[in-house]
Short mmCIF file of C-alpha atoms in Angstrom, two decimals:
data_model
loop_
_atom_site.label_atom_id
_atom_site.label_comp_id
_atom_site.label_asym_id
_atom_site.label_seq_id
_atom_site.Cartn_x
_atom_site.Cartn_y
_atom_site.Cartn_z
CA MET A 155 18.24 10.40 -11.52
CA PRO A 156 20.78 9.25 -8.92
CA VAL A 157 20.06 5.91 -7.29
CA ARG A 158 20.06 7.33 -3.76
CA LEU A 159 17.48 9.97 -4.68
CA ARG A 160 15.34 7.38 -6.47
CA LYS A 161 15.39 5.14 -3.37
CA PHE A 162 14.63 8.04 -1.04
CA ILE A 163 11.64 9.11 -3.13
CA GLY A 164 10.43 5.51 -3.44
CA THR A 165 10.73 4.87 0.29
CA THR A 166 8.83 8.06 1.06
CA LEU A 167 6.11 7.13 -1.44
CA ILE A 168 5.72 3.65 0.07
CA ILE A 169 5.39 5.08 3.58
CA VAL A 170 2.76 7.57 2.40
CA LEU A 171 0.99 4.82 0.43
CA VAL A 172 0.77 2.52 3.45
CA LEU A 173 -0.47 5.27 5.77
CA VAL A 174 -3.12 6.58 3.38
CA TYR A 175 -4.17 3.08 2.33
CA ALA A 176 -4.57 1.96 5.95
CA LEU A 177 -6.66 5.02 6.82
CA VAL A 178 -8.91 4.62 3.78
CA ALA A 179 -9.31 0.85 4.26
CA ASN A 180 -10.24 1.26 7.92
CA THR A 181 -12.62 4.13 7.18
CA ILE A 182 -14.41 2.00 4.59
CA ALA A 183 -14.50 -0.92 7.04
CA VAL A 184 -16.03 1.19 9.79
CA ALA A 185 -18.62 2.65 7.41
CA THR A 186 -19.67 -0.63 5.77
CA LEU A 187 -18.84 -3.60 8.00
CA GLY A 188 -20.69 -2.56 11.14
CA ASN A 189 -23.06 -5.54 11.35
CA ALA A 190 -21.24 -7.93 9.03
CA PRO A 191 -20.46 -11.45 10.26
CA TRP A 192 -16.94 -12.35 11.40
CA TRP A 193 -16.11 -13.98 8.08
CA GLY A 194 -17.02 -10.75 6.26
CA HIS A 195 -14.50 -8.87 8.38
CA LEU A 196 -11.93 -11.61 7.81
CA LEU A 197 -12.43 -11.57 4.05
CA TYR A 198 -12.34 -7.78 3.84
CA PHE A 199 -9.20 -7.36 5.90
CA LEU A 200 -7.49 -10.28 4.19
CA LEU A 201 -8.17 -8.71 0.79
CA THR A 202 -7.26 -5.17 1.81
CA GLY A 203 -4.24 -6.41 3.74
CA LEU A 204 -2.81 -7.93 0.58
CA LEU A 205 -4.01 -5.39 -1.98
CA TRP A 206 -1.58 -2.62 -0.99
CA VAL A 207 1.28 -4.77 -2.26
CA LEU A 208 0.33 -4.15 -5.92
CA PRO A 209 1.06 -0.40 -5.96
CA ALA A 210 4.06 -0.95 -3.68
CA MET A 211 5.51 -3.41 -6.21
CA VAL A 212 5.27 -0.76 -8.92
CA ILE A 213 7.14 1.71 -6.71
CA ILE A 214 9.80 -0.89 -5.83
CA LYS A 215 10.31 -1.74 -9.51
CA TRP A 216 10.73 1.95 -10.24
CA MET A 217 13.23 2.26 -7.39
CA ALA A 218 15.29 -0.61 -8.80
CA GLY A 219 15.11 0.82 -12.31
CA PRO A 220 18.01 1.29 -14.68
CA ARG A 221 21.16 2.57 -13.02
CA GLN A 222 23.21 5.38 -14.43
CA GLN A 223 26.59 4.36 -15.80
#
């Protein structure tokens, strides 16, 4: 696969990942954290704010995969 195509697909996947992840994380927060204390909100959003990086790292590693010679 050409490098430019690989990077285009990876960039598109990361954008979709971030949008879907943000919508799902906020939907879960609205449904479950209604009466939670401030530290519960802080802990939840700290965890979910960092957790999206794991699948993004996999996509970035795939984007930087072996180049064609």
